[in-house]
């Protein structure tokens, strides 16, 4: 009797065939429009439905997708892409060069959230049905790497459905429907409830997966998501809360897949403020404009202890603004400043603050994994060398306006390089703040040498010369302690043991790599 | 009577307007929606342009006035997060919340009354004392914890009930209902208990104390003296007189069941308006927050209005006062 009940319960829990795959994540992709929102939940999800000219493989390397080959034109005037010929969209229309031109116009329009990818592009020309030239204003050696998430939409479908422009300020057909070329097509979309994908029979590639139907559900509360995984109602959850990972390791039938994300968590400083804005010494001269003080902070924070206690051994220490494995990572600067409170005190004394000082430390409490706990730990570590940080933790929606308004002396920042290249943080975090460059350089750091090197790095075609320049910038940033990189945020996914999948550092979940046994 | 109703309706409208004003004054403290709407590669000019387009640079009362102007025409704006009309989104989500509220209301009322009578009649019994003690736990444990506890017992350990979601829904004349499928019904059980537990203990304690009061009155004593059976005395004579305050309280609690479903909906990923509201707060989705708050205040004001009118209908003294004023 008992056995029958168990069997019945098992049948209830798994109603369909084993190849039906269900997964859950905290955030629902807010739109199905591939050009309206540039965020990981949206781009990651839509990578299963739409495809770009190129795509990233399991190791993040660029590989052919809708383009079979590409080559630079005339020493950096642009790039020529040769398109795949047997590709159809989910509605049956053929994929041709005209769709590429249309997708460029759509993705670079004013309503688009991804238009910055096309900042160096002057023109996109359809040479013939299967050849496209993308002309750039300056040599762009890494252009193919930067467009892996530029997804192709059918011009005919968009025109028929009134979706010629990204649906950002108003709803259009692309908000709830999708018509891509990828291995899965969108069967059902109920925002915030469930989104169903089924394999696309006419896909050009050779499927590696054995999924017959995949359903995504957002589960906002992480305790509920863990329960749903344990009870077998979902096959995969992302993320697993750091504090639950050990428990899931011990549970039967499920496992935790660990990796590191591309996101580096770091401390930033007010470089160009005249006075301190918070803490006990509010109004006094700003000590953080002195590199000695910033280096003292770097030596005072015990990163291994933070990783062991708060991140439970899941994260890795960071030495520079990108993690190893990203292109342009500087091997020459892979040593991070050691934990050495004595040295920190010496540096402070040398800078003229033998007794330390009090200041304001801004931090998010809902943006990065355990961000507030990390900040609290940093506060107590700094206190040991005489730095009295007054912690000001707030939700991320209040955080960015505060940082833009300059209400901080030191702050926590996480940065994930969108191009997976070391040039990306230079452009946004380190270059002198301006209209297009240095837009996240809240502290107002400015270094002429870095500003001079950045355009050269962007257009250098020789990999070795490029790396040499990147090494130089990494060294300057480390010596100057522009930022103090702390650690690389971990990726923790929970899966049923009968599921095999691939975890990529950009936190994209790629359905075509899933097999269910 | 007519002037009383008119006065009440006018007061209600005023309350609504003030609620909206307070809500709009608060939105700026929730944060800035622009950062979550734009990707990390946005420029300063993008931020400014979007702020201008959304009207976020206007003072809050101007934003409120614009909202009201459109709301009276039935247009609640476009959700910042989803880019879809807010009216449509709320209409999609409301059935889930209403069904959950109805089921937990029935659960609270049914069990509350039965257990209340039981604990009043068997005042000194062991079972009654155990129930009273347990009800204290029910009142003092936070909803969040009760929900998680139920999930771990009934979904993870026993595997009887689903831990999240609404199960399969069927569409009955434009209304998505979970009442008609077995997965929909089993998905209702845990959230309904979680949401209704507090109300149940409240009603139980109210029924119990009212019942104890009534049982001490003279007419009950005389009924017993007449030799009527216990059951007749308890259910025919005593119960009827305890129910008047219970009905009033239940009416008022109905509003709070809908409004406070937020936590239960978050724990069980129940796709109702409460979950929508939580999402809206995290994203600073001002149009959705505004519409939800207005909806909830319309509901509360409406329920209060009906209760007031019922009082007038029942109690002639209030009518006389209305005239005098």
Coordinates of N, CA, C and O in Angstrom, one line a residue, chain B residues 67-223:
Chain B
X67 N -1.1 61.0 -13.5 CA -1.6 59.6 -13.3 C -3.1 59.7 -13.2 O -3.8 58.9 -13.8
X68 N -3.6 60.6 -12.4 CA -5.1 60.7 -12.1 C -5.8 61.0 -13.4 O -6.8 60.3 -13.8
X69 N -5.2 61.9 -14.2 CA -5.9 62.3 -15.5 C -6.0 61.1 -16.4 O -7.1 60.9 -17.0
X70 N -5.0 60.2 -16.4 CA -5.1 59.1 -17.3 C -5.9 58.0 -16.6 O -6.6 57.2 -17.3
X71 N -5.8 57.8 -15.3 CA -6.5 56.8 -14.6 C -8.0 56.9 -14.8 O -8.7 55.9 -14.9
X72 N -8.6 58.1 -14.7 CA -10.0 58.3 -14.8 C -10.5 57.9 -16.2 O -11.6 57.5 -16.4
X73 N -9.6 57.9 -17.2 CA -9.9 57.4 -18.5 C -9.6 55.9 -18.6 O -9.7 55.3 -19.7
X74 N -9.3 55.3 -17.5 CA -9.0 53.8 -17.6 C -7.6 53.5 -18.0 O -7.3 52.3 -18.3
X75 N -6.7 54.4 -18.2 CA -5.3 54.1 -18.6 C -4.4 54.3 -17.5 O -4.2 55.3 -16.9
X76 N -3.8 53.1 -17.1 CA -2.9 53.2 -15.9 C -1.4 53.2 -16.3 O -0.5 53.0 -15.6
X77 N -1.2 53.4 -17.6 CA 0.2 53.6 -18.1 C 0.8 52.2 -18.5 O 0.1 51.2 -18.5
X78 N 2.1 52.3 -18.8 CA 2.8 51.1 -19.3 C 3.8 50.7 -18.2 O 4.5 51.6 -17.6
X79 N 3.9 49.5 -17.8 CA 4.8 49.0 -16.8 C 6.2 49.2 -17.3 O 6.6 48.9 -18.4
X80 N 7.1 49.8 -16.4 CA 8.5 50.0 -16.7 C 9.2 48.7 -17.0 O 10.1 48.6 -17.8
X81 N 8.8 47.7 -16.2 CA 9.5 46.5 -16.3 C 9.1 45.6 -17.5 O 10.0 45.2 -18.2
X82 N 7.8 45.4 -17.6 CA 7.4 44.5 -18.7 C 7.1 45.2 -20.0 O 6.9 44.6 -21.0
X83 N 6.9 46.6 -20.0 CA 6.6 47.3 -21.2 C 5.2 47.0 -21.7 O 5.0 47.0 -22.9
X84 N 4.3 46.6 -20.8 CA 2.9 46.3 -21.2 C 2.0 47.1 -20.4 O 2.3 47.6 -19.3
X85 N 0.7 47.3 -20.9 CA -0.2 48.1 -20.2 C -0.5 47.5 -18.8 O -0.7 46.3 -18.6
X86 N -0.5 48.4 -17.8 CA -0.6 48.0 -16.4 C -2.0 47.4 -16.2 O -2.1 46.4 -15.4
X87 N -3.0 48.0 -16.8 CA -4.4 47.5 -16.6 C -4.5 46.0 -17.0 O -5.0 45.1 -16.2
X88 N -3.9 45.7 -18.1 CA -3.9 44.3 -18.6 C -3.1 43.4 -17.6 O -3.6 42.3 -17.3
X89 N -2.0 43.8 -17.1 CA -1.2 43.0 -16.3 C -1.9 42.7 -15.0 O -2.0 41.5 -14.5
X90 N -2.6 43.7 -14.4 CA -3.3 43.5 -13.2 C -4.5 42.6 -13.4 O -4.8 41.7 -12.6
X91 N -5.2 42.8 -14.5 CA -6.3 41.9 -14.8 C -5.9 40.5 -14.9 O -6.6 39.6 -14.5
X92 N -4.7 40.2 -15.5 CA -4.2 38.8 -15.6 C -3.9 38.2 -14.2 O -4.1 37.0 -14.0
X93 N -3.5 39.1 -13.3 CA -3.0 38.6 -12.0 C -4.1 38.5 -10.9 O -4.0 37.8 -10.0
X94 N -5.1 39.4 -11.1 CA -6.1 39.5 -10.0 C -6.9 38.2 -9.7 O -7.1 37.8 -8.6
X95 N -7.3 37.4 -10.8 CA -8.0 36.2 -10.4 C -7.3 35.3 -9.5 O -7.9 34.7 -8.6
X96 N -6.0 35.1 -9.6 CA -5.2 34.2 -8.7 C -5.3 34.7 -7.3 O -5.6 33.9 -6.4
X97 N -5.2 36.0 -7.1 CA -5.3 36.6 -5.7 C -6.7 36.4 -5.1 O -6.9 36.0 -4.0
X98 N -7.7 36.7 -6.0 CA -9.1 36.6 -5.5 C -9.4 35.1 -5.1 O -10.1 34.9 -4.1
X99 N -9.0 34.2 -5.9 CA -9.3 32.8 -5.6 C -8.6 32.4 -4.3 O -9.2 31.7 -3.5
X100 N -7.4 32.7 -4.2 CA -6.6 32.4 -3.0 C -7.3 33.0 -1.7 O -7.5 32.4 -0.7
X101 N -7.7 34.3 -1.9 CA -8.3 35.0 -0.8 C -9.7 34.3 -0.4 O -10.0 34.1 0.8
X102 N -10.4 33.9 -1.4 CA -11.7 33.3 -1.2 C -11.6 32.0 -0.4 O -12.2 31.8 0.6
X103 N -10.6 31.2 -0.9 CA -10.4 29.9 -0.3 C -9.9 30.1 1.2 O -10.4 29.4 2.1
X104 N -9.0 31.0 1.4 CA -8.5 31.1 2.7 C -9.5 31.8 3.6 O -9.6 31.5 4.8
X105 N -10.4 32.6 3.1 CA -11.4 33.2 3.8 C -12.4 32.1 4.3 O -12.8 32.1 5.5
X106 N -12.8 31.2 3.4 CA -13.7 30.1 3.7 C -13.1 29.2 4.8 O -13.7 28.8 5.8
X107 N -11.8 28.9 4.6 CA -11.0 28.1 5.5 C -11.0 28.8 6.9 O -11.3 28.1 7.9
X108 N -10.7 30.0 7.0 CA -10.6 30.7 8.2 C -12.0 30.8 8.9 O -12.1 30.5 10.1
X109 N -13.0 31.1 8.2 CA -14.3 31.2 8.8 C -14.8 29.8 9.2 O -15.3 29.7 10.4
X110 N -14.7 28.8 8.4 CA -15.2 27.5 8.7 C -14.5 26.9 10.0 O -15.2 26.7 11.0
X111 N -13.2 26.8 9.9 CA -12.5 26.3 11.0 C -12.6 27.2 12.2 O -12.6 26.7 13.4
X112 N -12.5 28.5 12.0 CA -12.6 29.4 13.1 C -13.9 29.2 13.9 O -13.8 29.1 15.2
X113 N -15.0 29.2 13.2 CA -16.3 29.0 14.0 C -16.4 27.7 14.7 O -16.7 27.6 15.9
X114 N -16.1 26.6 14.0 CA -16.2 25.3 14.5 C -15.3 25.2 15.8 O -15.7 24.8 16.9
X115 N -14.0 25.5 15.6 CA -13.1 25.4 16.7 C -13.4 26.4 17.9 O -13.3 26.0 19.0
X116 N -13.9 27.5 17.5 CA -14.4 28.5 18.6 C -15.5 27.9 19.4 O -15.4 28.0 20.6
X117 N -16.5 27.3 18.7 CA -17.6 26.7 19.5 C -17.1 25.6 20.4 O -17.4 25.5 21.6
X118 N -16.2 24.8 19.8 CA -15.7 23.6 20.5 C -15.0 24.0 21.7 O -15.2 23.5 22.8
X119 N -14.1 25.0 21.6 CA -13.3 25.4 22.8 C -14.1 26.1 23.8 O -13.8 26.1 25.0
X120 N -15.3 26.7 23.4 CA -16.1 27.4 24.3 C -16.9 26.4 25.1 O -17.0 26.5 26.3
X121 N -17.4 25.4 24.4 CA -18.3 24.4 25.1 C -17.5 23.5 26.0 O -17.8 23.2 27.1
X122 N -16.3 23.0 25.4 CA -15.4 22.1 26.2 C -14.3 23.0 26.9 O -13.2 22.7 26.6
X123 N -14.7 24.0 27.6 CA -13.8 25.0 28.0 C -12.6 24.4 28.8 O -11.5 24.8 28.7
X124 N -13.0 23.4 29.6 CA -12.0 22.8 30.5 C -11.3 21.5 29.9 O -10.5 21.0 30.6
X125 N -11.7 21.1 28.8 CA -11.2 19.9 28.2 C -9.8 20.0 27.8 O -9.3 21.1 27.5
X126 N -9.1 18.9 27.7 CA -7.7 18.9 27.3 C -7.6 19.3 25.8 O -6.7 20.2 25.5
X127 N -8.4 18.8 25.0 CA -8.4 19.1 23.6 C -8.5 20.6 23.4 O -7.8 21.2 22.6
X128 N -9.4 21.2 24.1 CA -9.7 22.7 23.9 C -8.4 23.4 24.3 O -8.1 24.4 23.7
X129 N -7.8 23.0 25.4 CA -6.6 23.7 25.9 C -5.5 23.6 24.9 O -4.7 24.5 24.7
X130 N -5.3 22.4 24.3 CA -4.3 22.2 23.3 C -4.5 23.1 22.1 O -3.6 23.8 21.6
X131 N -5.8 23.2 21.7 CA -6.1 24.0 20.5 C -5.8 25.5 20.8 O -5.2 26.2 20.0
X132 N -6.2 25.9 22.1 CA -5.9 27.3 22.4 C -4.4 27.6 22.4 O -4.0 28.7 22.0
X133 N -3.6 26.7 22.9 CA -2.2 26.9 23.0 C -1.6 26.9 21.5 O -0.8 27.8 21.2
X134 N -2.1 26.0 20.7 CA -1.6 26.0 19.3 C -2.0 27.3 18.6 O -1.2 27.8 17.8
X135 N -3.2 27.8 18.9 CA -3.6 29.0 18.2 C -2.7 30.2 18.6 O -2.5 31.0 17.8
X136 N -2.1 30.1 19.8 CA -1.1 31.2 20.1 C 0.1 31.1 19.2 O 0.6 32.2 18.7
X137 N 0.5 29.9 18.9 CA 1.6 29.8 18.0 C 1.3 30.3 16.6 O 2.0 31.0 16.0
X138 N 0.0 29.9 16.2 CA -0.4 30.4 14.9 C -0.4 31.9 14.8 O -0.1 32.5 13.8
X139 N -0.8 32.6 15.9 CA -0.8 34.0 15.9 C 0.6 34.6 15.9 O 0.9 35.6 15.2
X140 N 1.5 34.0 16.6 CA 2.8 34.6 16.8 C 3.8 34.3 15.8 O 4.7 35.1 15.5
X141 N 3.7 33.1 15.1 CA 4.7 32.8 14.0 C 4.4 33.7 12.8 O 3.3 33.8 12.4
X142 N 5.5 34.2 12.2 CA 5.3 35.0 11.0 C 4.9 34.2 9.8 O 5.3 33.0 9.7
X143 N 4.1 34.8 9.0 CA 3.5 34.1 7.8 C 4.6 33.4 7.0 O 4.5 32.3 6.5
X144 N 5.7 34.1 6.8 CA 6.8 33.6 6.0 C 7.3 32.3 6.5 O 7.4 31.3 5.8
X145 N 7.5 32.2 7.8 CA 8.0 31.0 8.5 C 7.0 29.8 8.3 O 7.3 28.7 8.0
X146 N 5.7 30.1 8.6 CA 4.7 29.1 8.5 C 4.7 28.5 7.1 O 4.6 27.3 6.9
X147 N 4.8 29.4 6.0 CA 4.8 29.0 4.7 C 5.9 28.0 4.4 O 5.7 26.9 3.8
X148 N 7.1 28.4 4.8 CA 8.3 27.6 4.5 C 8.2 26.3 5.3 O 8.5 25.2 4.7
X149 N 7.7 26.3 6.5 CA 7.5 25.1 7.3 C 6.6 24.1 6.6 O 6.9 22.9 6.4
X150 N 5.4 24.6 6.1 CA 4.5 23.8 5.4 C 5.1 23.2 4.2 O 4.9 22.0 3.9
X151 N 5.9 24.0 3.4 CA 6.5 23.5 2.2 C 7.5 22.4 2.5 O 7.4 21.3 1.9
X152 N 8.3 22.6 3.6 CA 9.2 21.5 3.9 C 8.6 20.2 4.4 O 9.0 19.1 4.0
X153 N 7.5 20.4 5.1 CA 6.8 19.2 5.6 C 6.0 18.5 4.4 O 6.2 17.3 4.1
X154 N 5.2 19.2 3.7 CA 4.2 18.6 2.8 C 4.8 18.5 1.4 O 4.3 17.7 0.6
X155 N 5.8 19.3 1.0 CA 6.3 19.2 -0.4 C 7.6 18.4 -0.4 O 7.8 17.4 -1.1
X156 N 8.6 18.8 0.5 CA 9.9 18.2 0.4 C 9.9 16.8 1.1 O 10.3 15.8 0.5
X157 N 9.4 16.7 2.4 CA 9.5 15.5 3.1 C 8.4 14.5 2.6 O 8.7 13.3 2.4
X158 N 7.2 14.9 2.6 CA 6.1 14.0 2.2 C 5.8 13.9 0.8 O 5.3 12.9 0.3
X159 N 6.1 15.0 0.0 CA 5.9 15.0 -1.4 C 4.4 15.0 -1.8 O 4.0 14.5 -2.9
X160 N 3.5 15.4 -0.9 CA 2.1 15.4 -1.2 C 1.6 16.5 -2.0 O 0.7 16.4 -2.9
X161 N 2.1 17.7 -1.7 CA 1.6 18.9 -2.3 C 2.7 19.7 -3.0 O 3.8 19.7 -2.6
X162 N 2.3 20.5 -4.1 CA 3.3 21.3 -4.8 C 3.9 22.4 -3.9 O 3.1 22.9 -3.0
X163 N 5.1 22.8 -4.1 CA 5.7 23.8 -3.3 C 5.5 25.2 -3.8 O 5.7 26.2 -3.1
X164 N 5.2 25.3 -5.1 CA 5.1 26.7 -5.7 C 4.1 26.7 -6.8 O 3.7 25.6 -7.3
X165 N 3.6 27.9 -7.2 CA 2.8 28.0 -8.3 C 1.3 27.7 -8.1 O 0.9 27.5 -7.0
X166 N 0.6 27.7 -9.2 CA -0.8 27.7 -9.1 C -1.4 26.4 -9.8 O -2.6 26.2 -9.9
X167 N -0.5 25.5 -10.2 CA -1.0 24.3 -10.9 C -1.5 24.7 -12.3 O -1.2 25.8 -12.8
X168 N -2.3 23.8 -12.8 CA -2.9 24.0 -14.1 C -4.2 24.8 -14.0 O -5.0 24.5 -13.2
X169 N -4.3 25.8 -14.8 CA -5.5 26.6 -14.8 C -6.4 26.4 -16.0 O -5.9 26.1 -17.1
X170 N -7.7 26.5 -15.9 CA -8.6 26.4 -17.0 C -9.3 27.8 -17.2 O -9.6 28.4 -16.2
X171 N -9.6 28.1 -18.4 CA -10.2 29.4 -18.6 C -11.8 29.2 -18.7 O -12.3 28.5 -19.5
X172 N -12.5 29.9 -17.8 CA -13.9 29.9 -17.8 C -14.4 31.3 -18.0 O -14.2 32.2 -17.2
X173 N -14.9 31.5 -19.2 CA -15.4 32.8 -19.7 C -14.4 34.0 -19.3 O -14.8 34.9 -18.5
X174 N -13.2 33.8 -19.7 CA -12.2 34.9 -19.5 C -11.6 34.9 -18.1 O -10.8 35.9 -17.8
X175 N -11.9 34.0 -17.3 CA -11.3 34.0 -15.9 C -10.5 32.7 -15.8 O -11.0 31.6 -15.8
X176 N -9.2 32.9 -15.5 CA -8.4 31.7 -15.3 C -8.6 31.1 -13.9 O -8.3 31.8 -12.9
X177 N -9.2 29.9 -13.8 CA -9.5 29.3 -12.5 C -8.6 28.1 -12.2 O -8.4 27.3 -13.1
X178 N -8.2 27.9 -11.0 CA -7.5 26.7 -10.6 C -8.4 25.7 -9.9 O -8.0 24.7 -9.4
X179 N -9.7 26.1 -9.8 CA -10.7 25.2 -9.1 C -11.0 23.9 -9.8 O -11.6 23.0 -9.2
X180 N -10.8 23.9 -11.1 CA -11.3 22.8 -11.9 C -10.3 21.6 -12.2 O -10.7 20.6 -12.7
X181 N -9.0 21.8 -11.8 CA -8.1 20.8 -12.0 C -7.5 20.3 -10.7 O -7.5 21.0 -9.7
X182 N -7.1 19.0 -10.7 CA -6.6 18.5 -9.4 C -5.3 19.2 -9.0 O -5.0 19.5 -7.9
X183 N -4.4 19.5 -10.0 CA -3.2 20.2 -9.7 C -3.5 21.6 -9.2 O -2.8 22.1 -8.3
X184 N -4.5 22.2 -9.8 CA -4.9 23.6 -9.3 C -5.4 23.6 -7.9 O -5.0 24.4 -7.1
X185 N -6.2 22.5 -7.5 CA -6.7 22.4 -6.2 C -5.6 22.1 -5.2 O -5.6 22.7 -4.1
X186 N -4.7 21.2 -5.5 CA -3.7 20.8 -4.6 C -2.7 22.0 -4.4 O -2.2 22.2 -3.3
X187 N -2.6 22.8 -5.4 CA -1.7 24.0 -5.2 C -2.3 25.0 -4.3 O -1.6 25.8 -3.8
X188 N -3.6 25.0 -4.2 CA -4.3 26.0 -3.3 C -4.1 25.7 -1.8 O -4.1 26.7 -1.0
X189 N -3.9 24.5 -1.5 CA -4.1 24.1 -0.1 C -3.1 24.8 0.8 O -3.4 25.5 1.8
X190 N -1.8 24.7 0.5 CA -0.8 25.2 1.4 C -0.8 26.8 1.5 O -0.8 27.3 2.6
X191 N -0.9 27.5 0.3 CA -1.0 28.9 0.5 C -2.3 29.4 1.2 O -2.2 30.3 2.0
X192 N -3.4 28.7 1.0 CA -4.6 29.1 1.7 C -4.5 28.9 3.2 O -4.9 29.8 3.9
X193 N -3.9 27.8 3.6 CA -3.7 27.6 5.1 C -2.8 28.7 5.6 O -3.0 29.4 6.6
X194 N -1.7 29.0 4.9 CA -0.7 30.0 5.3 C -1.4 31.4 5.5 O -1.2 32.1 6.5
X195 N -2.1 31.7 4.5 CA -2.8 33.0 4.5 C -3.9 33.1 5.5 O -4.1 34.2 6.1
X196 N -4.6 32.0 5.7 CA -5.9 32.1 6.5 C -5.6 31.8 8.0 O -6.5 32.0 8.8
X197 N -4.4 31.3 8.3 CA -4.2 30.8 9.7 C -4.4 31.9 10.7 O -5.1 31.7 11.7
X198 N -3.9 33.1 10.4 CA -4.0 34.2 11.4 C -5.5 34.5 11.5 O -6.0 34.7 12.7
X199 N -6.2 34.7 10.4 CA -7.6 35.1 10.5 C -8.4 34.0 11.2 O -9.3 34.2 11.9
X200 N -8.0 32.7 11.0 CA -8.7 31.6 11.6 C -8.6 31.7 13.1 O -9.6 31.6 13.8
X201 N -7.4 31.9 13.6 CA -7.2 32.0 15.0 C -8.0 33.2 15.6 O -8.5 33.1 16.7
X202 N -8.0 34.3 14.9 CA -8.7 35.5 15.3 C -10.2 35.2 15.4 O -10.8 35.4 16.5
X203 N -10.7 34.6 14.4 CA -12.2 34.3 14.4 C -12.5 33.3 15.5 O -13.4 33.4 16.3
X204 N -11.6 32.3 15.7 CA -11.8 31.2 16.7 C -11.9 31.9 18.1 O -12.8 31.6 18.9
X205 N -10.9 32.8 18.4 CA -10.9 33.4 19.7 C -12.1 34.3 19.9 O -12.6 34.4 21.0
X206 N -12.5 35.0 18.8 CA -13.7 35.8 18.9 C -14.9 35.0 19.2 O -15.7 35.3 20.1
X207 N -15.1 34.0 18.4 CA -16.3 33.1 18.6 C -16.3 32.6 20.0 O -17.3 32.5 20.7
X208 N -15.1 32.1 20.5 CA -15.0 31.5 21.8 C -15.5 32.5 22.9 O -16.3 32.2 23.7
X209 N -14.9 33.7 22.8 CA -15.2 34.6 23.9 C -16.7 35.1 23.9 O -17.3 35.2 24.9
X210 N -17.2 35.3 22.6 CA -18.6 35.7 22.5 C -19.5 34.6 23.0 O -20.5 34.8 23.7
X211 N -19.1 33.3 22.7 CA -19.9 32.2 23.0 C -19.9 32.1 24.6 O -21.0 31.8 25.2
X212 N -18.8 32.2 25.2 CA -18.7 32.1 26.7 C -19.6 33.2 27.3 O -20.3 32.9 28.3
X213 N -19.6 34.4 26.7 CA -20.4 35.5 27.2 C -21.9 35.1 27.1 O -22.6 35.2 28.1
X214 N -22.3 34.6 25.9 CA -23.7 34.3 25.7 C -24.1 33.1 26.6 O -25.2 33.1 27.2
X215 N -23.2 32.2 26.8 CA -23.6 31.0 27.6 C -23.9 31.4 29.1 O -24.5 30.6 29.8
X216 N -23.4 32.5 29.5 CA -23.6 33.0 30.9 C -24.9 33.7 31.0 O -25.3 34.0 32.1
X217 N -25.6 34.1 29.9 CA -26.8 34.9 30.0 C -28.0 34.2 30.5 O -28.0 32.9 30.5
X218 N -29.0 34.9 30.9 CA -30.1 34.4 31.6 C -30.9 33.4 30.7 O -31.4 32.4 31.1
X219 N -31.0 33.9 29.4 CA -31.9 33.1 28.5 C -31.4 31.7 28.2 O -32.1 30.7 28.1
X220 N -30.1 31.6 28.3 CA -29.5 30.2 28.1 C -29.8 29.4 29.4 O -30.1 28.2 29.3
X221 N -29.6 30.1 30.5 CA -29.9 29.4 31.8 C -31.4 28.9 31.8 O -31.7 27.7 32.1
X222 N -32.3 29.7 31.3 CA -33.7 29.3 31.2 C -33.9 28.2 30.2 O -34.8 27.3 30.4
X223 N -33.2 28.3 29.1 CA -33.3 27.3 28.1 C -32.9 25.9 28.7 O -33.6 24.9 28.5

